[in-house]
Structure formats: C-alpha cells, structure tokens
PDB file of C-alpha atoms in Angstrom:
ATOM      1  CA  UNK I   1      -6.869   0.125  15.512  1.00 57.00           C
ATOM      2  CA  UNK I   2      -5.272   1.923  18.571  1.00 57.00           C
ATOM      3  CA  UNK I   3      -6.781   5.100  19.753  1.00 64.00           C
ATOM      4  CA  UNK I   4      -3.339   6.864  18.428  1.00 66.00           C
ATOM      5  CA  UNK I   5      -3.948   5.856  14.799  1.00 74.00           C
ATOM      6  CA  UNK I   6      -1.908   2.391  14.957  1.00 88.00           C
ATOM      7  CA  UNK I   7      -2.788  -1.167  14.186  1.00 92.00           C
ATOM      8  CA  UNK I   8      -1.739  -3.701  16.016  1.00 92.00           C
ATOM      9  CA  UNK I   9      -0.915  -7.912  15.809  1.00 94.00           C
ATOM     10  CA  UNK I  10      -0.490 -10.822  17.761  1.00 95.00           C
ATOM     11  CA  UNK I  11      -0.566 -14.272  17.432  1.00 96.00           C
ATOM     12  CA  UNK I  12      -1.328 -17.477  19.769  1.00 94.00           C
ATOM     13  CA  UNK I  13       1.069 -19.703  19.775  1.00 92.00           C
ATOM     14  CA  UNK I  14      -0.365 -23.513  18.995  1.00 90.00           C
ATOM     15  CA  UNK I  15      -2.249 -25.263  21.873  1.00 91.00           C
ATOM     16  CA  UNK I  16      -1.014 -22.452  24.556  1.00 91.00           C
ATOM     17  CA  UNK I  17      -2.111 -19.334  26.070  1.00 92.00           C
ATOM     18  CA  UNK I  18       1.152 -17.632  25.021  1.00 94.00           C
ATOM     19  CA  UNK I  19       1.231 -15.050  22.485  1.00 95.00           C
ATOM     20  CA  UNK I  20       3.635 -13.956  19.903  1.00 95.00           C
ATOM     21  CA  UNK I  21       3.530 -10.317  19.339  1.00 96.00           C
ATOM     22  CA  UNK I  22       3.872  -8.506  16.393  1.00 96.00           C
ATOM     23  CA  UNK I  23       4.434  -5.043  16.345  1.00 94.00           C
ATOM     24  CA  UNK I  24       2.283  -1.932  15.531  1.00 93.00           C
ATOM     25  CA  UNK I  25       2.189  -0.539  12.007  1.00 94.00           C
ATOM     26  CA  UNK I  26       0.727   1.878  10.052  1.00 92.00           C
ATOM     27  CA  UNK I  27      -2.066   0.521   8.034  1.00 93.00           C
ATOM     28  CA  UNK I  28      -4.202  -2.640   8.518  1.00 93.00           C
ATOM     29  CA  UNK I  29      -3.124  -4.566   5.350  1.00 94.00           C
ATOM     30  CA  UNK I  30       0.754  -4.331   7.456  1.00 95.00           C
ATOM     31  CA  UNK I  31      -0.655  -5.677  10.025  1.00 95.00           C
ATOM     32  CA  UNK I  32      -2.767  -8.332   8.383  1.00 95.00           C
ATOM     33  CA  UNK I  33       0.243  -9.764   6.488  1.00 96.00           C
ATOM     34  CA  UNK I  34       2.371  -9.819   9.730  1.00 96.00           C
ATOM     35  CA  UNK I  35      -0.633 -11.749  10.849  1.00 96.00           C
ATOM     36  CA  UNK I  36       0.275 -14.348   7.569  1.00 96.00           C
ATOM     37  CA  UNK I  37       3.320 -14.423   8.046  1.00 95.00           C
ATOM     38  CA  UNK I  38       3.497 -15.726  11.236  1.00 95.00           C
ATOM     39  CA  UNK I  39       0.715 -18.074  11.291  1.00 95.00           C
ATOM     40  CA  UNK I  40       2.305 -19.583   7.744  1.00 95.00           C
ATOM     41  CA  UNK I  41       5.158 -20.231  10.209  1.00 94.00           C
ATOM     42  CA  UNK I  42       3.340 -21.590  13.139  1.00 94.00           C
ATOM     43  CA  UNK I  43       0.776 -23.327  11.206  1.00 92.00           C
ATOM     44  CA  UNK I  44       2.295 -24.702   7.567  1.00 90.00           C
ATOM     45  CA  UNK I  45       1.428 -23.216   4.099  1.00 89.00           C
ATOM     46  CA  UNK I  46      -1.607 -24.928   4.240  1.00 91.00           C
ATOM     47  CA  UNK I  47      -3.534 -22.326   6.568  1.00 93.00           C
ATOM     48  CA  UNK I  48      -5.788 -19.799   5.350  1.00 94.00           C
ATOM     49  CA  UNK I  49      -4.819 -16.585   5.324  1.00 95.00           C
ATOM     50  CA  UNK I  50      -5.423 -13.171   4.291  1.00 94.00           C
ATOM     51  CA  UNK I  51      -4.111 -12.317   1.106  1.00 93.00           C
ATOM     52  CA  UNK I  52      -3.458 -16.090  -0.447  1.00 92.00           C
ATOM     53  CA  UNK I  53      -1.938 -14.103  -3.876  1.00 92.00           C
ATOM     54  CA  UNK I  54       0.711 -12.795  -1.906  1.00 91.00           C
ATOM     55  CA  UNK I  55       2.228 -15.769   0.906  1.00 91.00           C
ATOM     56  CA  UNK I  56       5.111 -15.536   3.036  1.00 92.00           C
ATOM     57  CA  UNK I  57       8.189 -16.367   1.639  1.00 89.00           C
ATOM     58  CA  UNK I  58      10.242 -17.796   4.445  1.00 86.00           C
ATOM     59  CA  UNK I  59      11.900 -21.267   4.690  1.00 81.00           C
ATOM     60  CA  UNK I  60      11.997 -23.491   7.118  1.00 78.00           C
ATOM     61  CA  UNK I  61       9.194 -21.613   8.883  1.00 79.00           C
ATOM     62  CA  UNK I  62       8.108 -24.469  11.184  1.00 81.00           C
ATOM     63  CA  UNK I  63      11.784 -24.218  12.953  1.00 86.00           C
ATOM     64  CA  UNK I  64      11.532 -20.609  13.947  1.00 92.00           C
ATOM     65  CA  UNK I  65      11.594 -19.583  17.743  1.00 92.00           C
ATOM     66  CA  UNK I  66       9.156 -16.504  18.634  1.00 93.00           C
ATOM     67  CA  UNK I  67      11.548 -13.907  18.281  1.00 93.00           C
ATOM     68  CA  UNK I  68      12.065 -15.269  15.047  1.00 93.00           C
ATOM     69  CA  UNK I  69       8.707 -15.215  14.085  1.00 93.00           C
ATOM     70  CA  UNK I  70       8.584 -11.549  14.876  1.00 94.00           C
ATOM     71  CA  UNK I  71      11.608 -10.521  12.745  1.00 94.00           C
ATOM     72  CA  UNK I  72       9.919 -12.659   9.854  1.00 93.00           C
ATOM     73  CA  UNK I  73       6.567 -10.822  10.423  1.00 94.00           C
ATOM     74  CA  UNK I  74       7.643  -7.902  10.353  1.00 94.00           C
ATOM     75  CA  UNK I  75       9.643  -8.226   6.955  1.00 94.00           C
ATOM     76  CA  UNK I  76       6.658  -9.754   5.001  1.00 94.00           C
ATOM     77  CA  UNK I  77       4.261  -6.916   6.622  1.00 93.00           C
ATOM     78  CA  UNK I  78       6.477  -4.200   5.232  1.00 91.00           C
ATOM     79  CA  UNK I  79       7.278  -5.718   1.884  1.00 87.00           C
ATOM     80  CA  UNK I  80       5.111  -4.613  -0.848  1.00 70.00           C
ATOM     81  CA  UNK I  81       2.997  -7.238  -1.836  1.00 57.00           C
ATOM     82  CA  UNK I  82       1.914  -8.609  -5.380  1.00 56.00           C
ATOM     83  CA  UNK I  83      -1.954  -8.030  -4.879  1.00 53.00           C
ATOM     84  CA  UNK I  84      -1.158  -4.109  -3.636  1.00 56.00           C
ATOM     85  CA  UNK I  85       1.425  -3.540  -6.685  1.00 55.00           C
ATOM     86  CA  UNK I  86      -1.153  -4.602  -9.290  1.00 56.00           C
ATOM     87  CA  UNK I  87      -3.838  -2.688  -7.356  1.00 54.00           C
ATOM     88  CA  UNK I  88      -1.679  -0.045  -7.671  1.00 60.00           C
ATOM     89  CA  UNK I  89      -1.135  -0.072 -11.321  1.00 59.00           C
ATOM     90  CA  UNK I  90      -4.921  -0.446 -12.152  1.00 53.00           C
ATOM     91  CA  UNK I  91      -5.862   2.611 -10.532  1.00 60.00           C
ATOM     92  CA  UNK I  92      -2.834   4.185 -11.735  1.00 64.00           C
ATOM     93  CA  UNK I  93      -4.455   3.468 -15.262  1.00 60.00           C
ATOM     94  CA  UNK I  94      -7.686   4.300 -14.289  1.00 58.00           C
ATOM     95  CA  UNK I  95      -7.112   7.943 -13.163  1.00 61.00           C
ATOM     96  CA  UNK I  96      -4.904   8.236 -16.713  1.00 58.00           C
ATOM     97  CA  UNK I  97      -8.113   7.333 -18.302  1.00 54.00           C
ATOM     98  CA  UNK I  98      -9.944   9.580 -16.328  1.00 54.00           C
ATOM     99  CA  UNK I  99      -7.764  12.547 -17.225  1.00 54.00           C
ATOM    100  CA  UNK I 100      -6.748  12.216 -20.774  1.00 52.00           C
ATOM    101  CA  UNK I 101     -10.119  11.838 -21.749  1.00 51.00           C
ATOM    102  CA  UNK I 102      -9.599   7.820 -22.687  1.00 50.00           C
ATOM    103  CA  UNK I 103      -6.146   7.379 -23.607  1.00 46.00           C
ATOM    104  CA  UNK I 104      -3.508   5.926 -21.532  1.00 44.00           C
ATOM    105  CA  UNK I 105      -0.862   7.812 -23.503  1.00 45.00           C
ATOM    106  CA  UNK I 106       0.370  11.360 -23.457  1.00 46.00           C
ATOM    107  CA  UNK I 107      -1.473  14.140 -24.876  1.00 44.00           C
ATOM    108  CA  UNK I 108      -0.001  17.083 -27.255  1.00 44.00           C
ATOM    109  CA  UNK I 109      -1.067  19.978 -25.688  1.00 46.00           C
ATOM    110  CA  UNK I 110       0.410  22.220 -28.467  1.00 49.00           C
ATOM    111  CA  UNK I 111       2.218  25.557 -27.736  1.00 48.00           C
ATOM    112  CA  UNK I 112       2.154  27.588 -25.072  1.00 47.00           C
ATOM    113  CA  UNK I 113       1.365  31.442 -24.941  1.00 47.00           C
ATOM    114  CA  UNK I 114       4.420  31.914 -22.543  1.00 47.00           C
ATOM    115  CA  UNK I 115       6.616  33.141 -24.938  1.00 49.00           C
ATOM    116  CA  UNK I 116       5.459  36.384 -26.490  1.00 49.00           C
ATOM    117  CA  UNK I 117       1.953  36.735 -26.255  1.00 48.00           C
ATOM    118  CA  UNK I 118       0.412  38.438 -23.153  1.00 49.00           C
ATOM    119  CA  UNK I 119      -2.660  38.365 -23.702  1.00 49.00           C
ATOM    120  CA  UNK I 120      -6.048  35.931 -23.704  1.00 48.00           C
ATOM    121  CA  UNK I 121      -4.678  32.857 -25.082  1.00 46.00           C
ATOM    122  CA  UNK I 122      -4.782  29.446 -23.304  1.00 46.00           C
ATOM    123  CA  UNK I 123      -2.095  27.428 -21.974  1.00 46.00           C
ATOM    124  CA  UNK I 124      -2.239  24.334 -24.149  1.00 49.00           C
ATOM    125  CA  UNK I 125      -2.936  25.964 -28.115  1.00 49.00           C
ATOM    126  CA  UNK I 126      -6.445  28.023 -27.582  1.00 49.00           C
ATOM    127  CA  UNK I 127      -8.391  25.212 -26.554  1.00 50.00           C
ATOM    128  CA  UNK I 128      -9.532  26.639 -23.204  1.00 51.00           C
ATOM    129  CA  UNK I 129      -7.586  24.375 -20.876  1.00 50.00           C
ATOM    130  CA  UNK I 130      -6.225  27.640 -18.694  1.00 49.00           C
ATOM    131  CA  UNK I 131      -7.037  31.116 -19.302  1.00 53.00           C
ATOM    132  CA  UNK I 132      -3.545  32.872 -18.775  1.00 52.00           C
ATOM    133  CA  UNK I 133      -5.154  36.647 -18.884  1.00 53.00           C
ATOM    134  CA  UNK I 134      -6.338  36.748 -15.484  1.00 55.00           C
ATOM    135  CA  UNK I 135      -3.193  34.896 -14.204  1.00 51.00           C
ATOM    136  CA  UNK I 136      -0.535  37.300 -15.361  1.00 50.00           C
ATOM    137  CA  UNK I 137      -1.546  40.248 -15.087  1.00 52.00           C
ATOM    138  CA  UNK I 138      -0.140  42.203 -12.241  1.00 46.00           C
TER     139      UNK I 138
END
C-alpha cells in the first residue's frame, strides 16, 4: 500500500525487464485481481492466481498488447467477483442471525405507542426494546 492509502500493481512482462502497469485502486483484493487478470493474459489460464473461484474472463488473452492488458485489468479488478458476492451474502446472514435472535426472517414487533399513548410504553408492544418516556418528553 502507498503512503496515501492506495494499492498499487504491476506486472513483468515474460522473459523481459519491462513492466506492465496497472493502476492504483482502492483496496488490495482490486488490485490483486488486476494482478489475475493480467498474468491470465500473459501467462494462459493455467497460472496460479489469486482468487482461482473467480478467473478472468477475457478471450483471446494471449493476443493482447500492454495497453490492452491494462484496460482488461482494470475491468476484472473493478468487477465484483463471485468469491466477494457470496462472502457478502454469508455475513449478510450472519449479522440477521445475530440480530433477530436466530431467525433469518422478519420479526413482528407489534404496535407502537406513537399513536396515543404518551407515556412509559415501549416501542415494539411493551417488551422493553425502547423506552419512549425519556425520549419524548420535552
């Protein structure tokens, strides 16, 4: 990471001291997968890389000039990838869990003391969830 908060890629070209480079961006996993994406097309789809769940999709990547290589970098770093959506959606249902006491689905939280009452009820049917008499009262 750059001392301003960016990461950074680049890329050696095959058997030369010349490198490709690939931008700045935001997070590291950007600038890991613009790392992929443009060894997949200087290398082959047979080199490792760093999220195998989630390759480049580009054809004919072996034909691409550098420039090329950068556009094509840059596209697969900023494209949200397969492993980060389904990351995504388990800790999506994780903190649901977390806060509904178990259950993914919605809870009833009954009526509300907004209407007519004034006084010491709770938001959400009496059970305690927020005390409305100390914040209404002016």
């Amino acid at each position: 990471m750059r001392k301003w908060g960016k990461w950074v890629a680049e890329v050696r070209q095959p058997n030369s001291r010349d490198r490709i480079w690939l931008g700045s961006y935001e997070t590291e996993e950007e600038a890991a997968r613009a790392y992929d994406a443009a060894v997949f097309c200087l290398r082959g789809p047979s080199v490792v890389l760093n999220f195998p769940d989630d390759p480049p999709e580009i054809l004919s990547a072996g034909e691409l000039s550098p420039s090329q290589i950068q556009v094509a970098a840059s596209k697969h770093a900023r494209r949200r990838g397969v492993a980060a959506a389904d990351h995504d959606q388990v800790k999506e249902a994780e903190e649901n869990m977390y806060m509904f006491g178990g259950t993914a689905g919605a809870v009833e939280l009954g009526s509300s003391s907004f209407g007519g009452g004034g006084g010491d009820e709770a938001v959400g049917g009496g059970d305690g969830f927020f005390n409305t008499s100390r914040m209404w009262n002016f």
